[in-house]
C-alpha positions as CSV (number, residue, x, y, z in Angstrom):
1,M,45.9,-17.4,50.9
2,R,49.6,-18.0,50.6
3,F,50.7,-15.1,52.8
4,K,47.9,-14.8,55.5
5,D,49.1,-12.6,58.3
6,K,52.7,-12.4,57.0
7,V,54.4,-9.0,57.3
8,V,55.8,-7.8,54.0
9,L,57.9,-4.7,53.1
10,V,57.9,-3.6,49.5
11,T,60.4,-0.7,48.8
12,G,59.6,1.7,46.0
13,A,55.9,0.9,46.1
14,T,54.8,4.2,44.7
15,R,53.9,3.3,41.2
16,N,54.0,0.6,38.5
17,T,55.6,-2.7,39.5
18,G,56.0,-1.8,43.2
19,V,52.3,-1.1,43.5
20,S,51.5,-4.4,41.7
21,I,53.7,-6.4,44.1
22,A,52.2,-4.8,47.1
23,A,48.7,-5.4,45.8
24,L,49.3,-9.1,45.2
25,F,50.6,-9.6,48.8
26,I,47.6,-7.7,50.2
27,R,45.2,-9.8,48.1
28,E,46.9,-12.9,49.5
29,G,46.4,-12.0,53.1
30,A,49.6,-10.2,54.0
31,K,50.0,-7.1,56.1
32,V,52.0,-4.9,53.8
33,C,54.3,-2.0,54.5
34,I,54.8,0.2,51.4
35,N,57.8,2.4,51.2
36,G,58.6,5.5,49.1
37,C,61.3,8.2,49.3
38,T,58.9,11.1,49.2
39,E,55.5,11.8,50.7
40,K,54.0,12.6,47.3
41,G,55.2,9.3,45.8
42,L,54.0,7.3,48.7
43,Q,50.6,8.9,48.6
44,K,50.3,8.1,44.9
45,G,51.0,4.4,45.6
46,A,48.5,4.4,48.5
47,S,45.9,6.0,46.3
48,E,46.3,3.3,43.6
49,L,45.9,0.5,46.2
50,N,42.8,2.3,47.7
51,R,41.2,2.6,44.3
52,A,41.7,-1.2,43.9
53,G,39.8,-1.7,47.2
54,L,42.9,-2.8,49.0
55,K,43.3,-1.5,52.6
56,N,45.6,-3.8,54.6
57,F,48.8,-1.7,54.3
58,D,50.7,1.0,56.1
59,Q,53.0,3.7,54.6
60,F,56.6,4.1,55.6
61,I,58.6,7.0,54.1
62,G,62.3,6.6,53.7
63,D,65.1,7.2,51.2
64,I,66.8,3.8,51.1
65,S,70.2,5.4,50.2
66,D,70.2,7.2,53.6
67,I,71.0,4.9,56.5
68,V,69.5,7.2,59.0
69,Q,66.1,7.1,57.2
70,V,66.4,3.4,56.7
71,E,67.0,2.8,60.4
72,K,64.1,5.0,61.4
73,M,61.8,3.2,59.0
74,F,62.7,-0.2,60.5
75,Q,62.3,1.0,64.0
76,L,58.7,2.0,63.1
77,I,58.0,-1.3,61.4
78,K,59.3,-3.2,64.4
79,E,57.2,-1.1,66.8
80,K,54.1,-1.6,64.7
81,Y,54.4,-5.3,63.8
82,G,57.2,-6.8,65.9
83,R,58.4,-8.9,63.0
84,L,59.1,-9.0,59.2
85,D,58.5,-12.1,57.1
86,I,59.2,-10.9,53.6
87,L,61.3,-8.1,52.1
88,V,61.0,-7.1,48.4
89,N,63.8,-4.8,47.4
90,N,62.0,-3.1,44.4
91,A,63.1,0.6,44.8
92,A,65.5,1.7,42.0
93,N,67.0,4.8,40.4
94,Q,66.5,4.1,36.7
95,G,69.5,6.2,35.6
96,V,67.9,7.0,32.3
97,G,69.8,9.0,29.7
98,M,73.2,8.9,31.4
99,K,75.9,8.7,28.7
100,F,79.2,7.2,29.7
101,D,81.4,10.0,28.3
102,T,79.4,12.9,29.7
103,M,77.8,11.7,33.0
104,K,79.2,13.1,36.2
105,P,80.7,10.8,38.8
106,D,78.1,11.9,41.3
107,D,75.3,10.9,39.0
108,F,76.9,7.4,38.6
109,L,77.3,7.2,42.4
110,Q,73.7,8.2,43.2
111,V,72.3,5.4,41.1
112,L,74.6,2.9,42.9
113,K,73.7,4.4,46.3
114,V,70.0,3.7,45.7
115,N,70.1,0.4,43.8
116,L,73.1,-1.3,45.4
117,L,73.9,0.3,48.7
118,G,70.1,0.9,49.4
119,T,69.4,-2.8,48.8
120,F,72.2,-3.8,51.1
121,Q,71.1,-1.3,53.9
122,V,67.4,-2.3,53.8
123,S,68.3,-6.0,53.7
124,Q,70.7,-5.7,56.6
125,Q,68.0,-4.1,58.8
126,A,65.5,-6.7,57.7
127,V,67.8,-9.5,58.6
128,R,68.3,-8.1,62.1
129,I,64.6,-8.5,62.7
130,M,64.2,-11.8,60.9
131,V,66.9,-13.7,62.8
132,E,65.1,-13.0,66.1
133,Q,62.0,-14.9,64.8
134,K,61.2,-18.6,65.0
135,S,60.0,-18.5,61.4
136,K,62.9,-16.5,59.8
137,G,62.1,-14.8,56.5
138,T,62.9,-14.4,52.9
139,I,64.3,-11.6,50.7
140,I,63.6,-11.0,47.0
141,N,65.7,-8.5,45.1
142,L,64.6,-7.0,41.9
143,G,67.4,-7.2,39.3
144,S,67.2,-6.9,35.5
145,N,68.1,-8.9,32.4
146,V,70.4,-6.0,31.5
147,S,73.0,-7.3,34.1
148,K,73.9,-10.0,31.5
149,R,73.2,-8.1,28.3
150,A,73.9,-4.4,28.5
151,I,71.7,-1.7,27.0
152,H,72.8,1.8,25.7
153,D,73.1,4.9,27.8
154,R,72.2,3.2,31.1
155,I,75.7,2.4,32.4
156,A,75.1,3.2,36.0
157,Y,71.9,1.2,36.1
158,V,73.4,-1.8,34.3
159,T,76.4,-1.7,36.7
160,S,74.1,-1.6,39.7
161,K,72.0,-4.5,38.5
162,G,75.2,-6.6,37.9
163,G,75.9,-5.8,41.6
164,I,72.5,-7.0,42.6
165,D,73.2,-10.4,40.9
166,A,76.4,-10.8,43.0
167,L,74.8,-9.4,46.1
168,T,72.0,-11.9,45.9
169,K,74.3,-14.8,45.7
170,A,76.5,-13.5,48.5
171,M,73.6,-12.8,50.8
172,A,72.1,-16.3,50.1
173,T,75.4,-17.8,51.0
174,D,75.9,-15.9,54.2
175,L,72.3,-16.1,55.4
176,G,71.4,-19.6,54.5
177,S,72.7,-20.9,57.8
178,K,70.4,-18.4,59.6
179,G,67.3,-19.8,57.8
180,I,66.9,-16.8,55.5
181,R,66.4,-17.3,51.8
182,V,67.5,-14.7,49.3
183,N,66.5,-14.7,45.6
184,M,66.2,-12.4,42.7
185,V,63.6,-11.7,39.9
186,A,65.2,-10.3,36.8
187,P,62.6,-8.6,34.5
188,G,63.1,-7.4,31.0
189,Y,60.6,-5.0,29.4
190,I,57.8,-4.2,31.8
191,Y,54.8,-2.1,30.8
192,T,54.9,1.0,33.0
193,D,53.6,4.5,32.6
194,R,56.7,5.4,30.7
195,W,55.4,3.2,27.9
196,D,52.4,5.6,27.5
197,E,54.9,8.2,26.1
198,L,56.2,5.8,23.4
199,S,55.0,5.9,19.8
200,P,53.0,2.9,18.4
201,E,55.9,2.2,16.1
202,V,58.4,1.9,19.0
203,K,56.1,-0.3,21.0
204,K,55.6,-2.5,18.0
205,R,59.3,-2.9,17.4
206,R,60.0,-3.7,21.0
207,R,57.3,-6.4,21.0
208,S,58.5,-7.9,17.8
209,N,61.9,-8.5,19.4
210,I,60.5,-10.3,22.4
211,P,60.2,-14.1,21.6
212,L,56.8,-14.3,23.4
213,G,55.6,-11.2,21.6
214,S,54.8,-9.0,24.7
215,E,56.4,-7.2,27.6
216,A,55.7,-8.3,31.1
217,S,52.9,-6.8,33.2
218,G,53.3,-5.8,36.8
219,E,51.2,-8.8,37.6
220,D,53.8,-11.1,35.8
221,I,56.6,-9.8,38.0
222,S,54.4,-9.9,41.1
223,Q,53.7,-13.6,40.6
224,A,57.4,-14.4,40.1
225,V,58.2,-12.5,43.4
226,A,55.3,-14.3,45.2
227,F,56.5,-17.7,44.0
228,L,60.0,-17.1,45.4
229,A,58.5,-15.8,48.7
230,S,56.2,-18.8,49.1
231,D,56.7,-22.2,50.6
232,A,56.7,-23.6,47.1
233,A,60.3,-22.2,46.9
234,K,61.4,-23.3,50.4
235,N,64.5,-25.0,49.1
236,I,65.5,-22.3,46.6
237,T,68.0,-19.6,47.5
238,G,70.6,-17.6,45.6
239,E,68.7,-17.9,42.3
240,R,68.0,-15.5,39.4
241,L,64.5,-15.9,38.0
242,V,64.3,-14.2,34.6
243,V,60.9,-12.8,33.5
244,D,61.6,-11.3,30.1
245,G,59.5,-13.1,27.5
246,G,62.6,-15.0,26.2
247,C,64.8,-12.0,25.4
248,S,67.7,-13.4,27.3
249,A,67.4,-16.7,25.4
250,Q,67.8,-15.3,21.9
251,H,71.1,-14.4,20.3
252,L,69.8,-11.6,18.0
253,P,66.4,-9.9,17.9
254,L,64.0,-10.8,15.1
255,D,64.6,-7.6,13.0
256,I,68.3,-8.3,12.8
257,D,68.4,-12.1,12.8
258,L,66.9,-12.5,9.2
């Protein structure tokens, strides 16, 4: 087991990719802290883990955009475990359907408060625990391939993920001397429960425009996160690992590039 007895915090572990990441670390021997911003969401994530027969986790509620809630969460984690080995910054506001010319400034700001400020706040609290340990720790941020190739009507989300790119590099630069590694996984399409609402035609078109022919699973993203968290990546920091089936490599999608 790669992570036996390691203490891991996964933010936004209430559904989809966050639950998959938490599940992988539990299966690999870690003591996992799952976070969600609401009790209902947190219970949903816990139920999925329980149904999979996974028990070695604790629940910590907290809105990562609220520093008071973040500080309280970390106080509880420190009291419970006394350490933190791995932080996975997965929580995100998707900012779906926000059009540039009609969205309100407060809506734009709320996405940045969760995705960018929240990642910073959680990471800062994690580092304050990690630096006190003999074996420091590692942080993995969840970015997106849209930070390099923007998509329509997601301007706040795209902007926030561009910030995560820069934040990851800056954190890696500042924290390397403290023995803390910081990297990022940048997914493209991931099969989530939102895909269940798509028509077969839309799914087919999306997949036809992915060079490998299929979207990522939660397990695909989890394995990338686990690699960067593991000793196999002990000399890697400040990097952006793209997991998007080759979408970022191509100039034009297949249905245009003919």
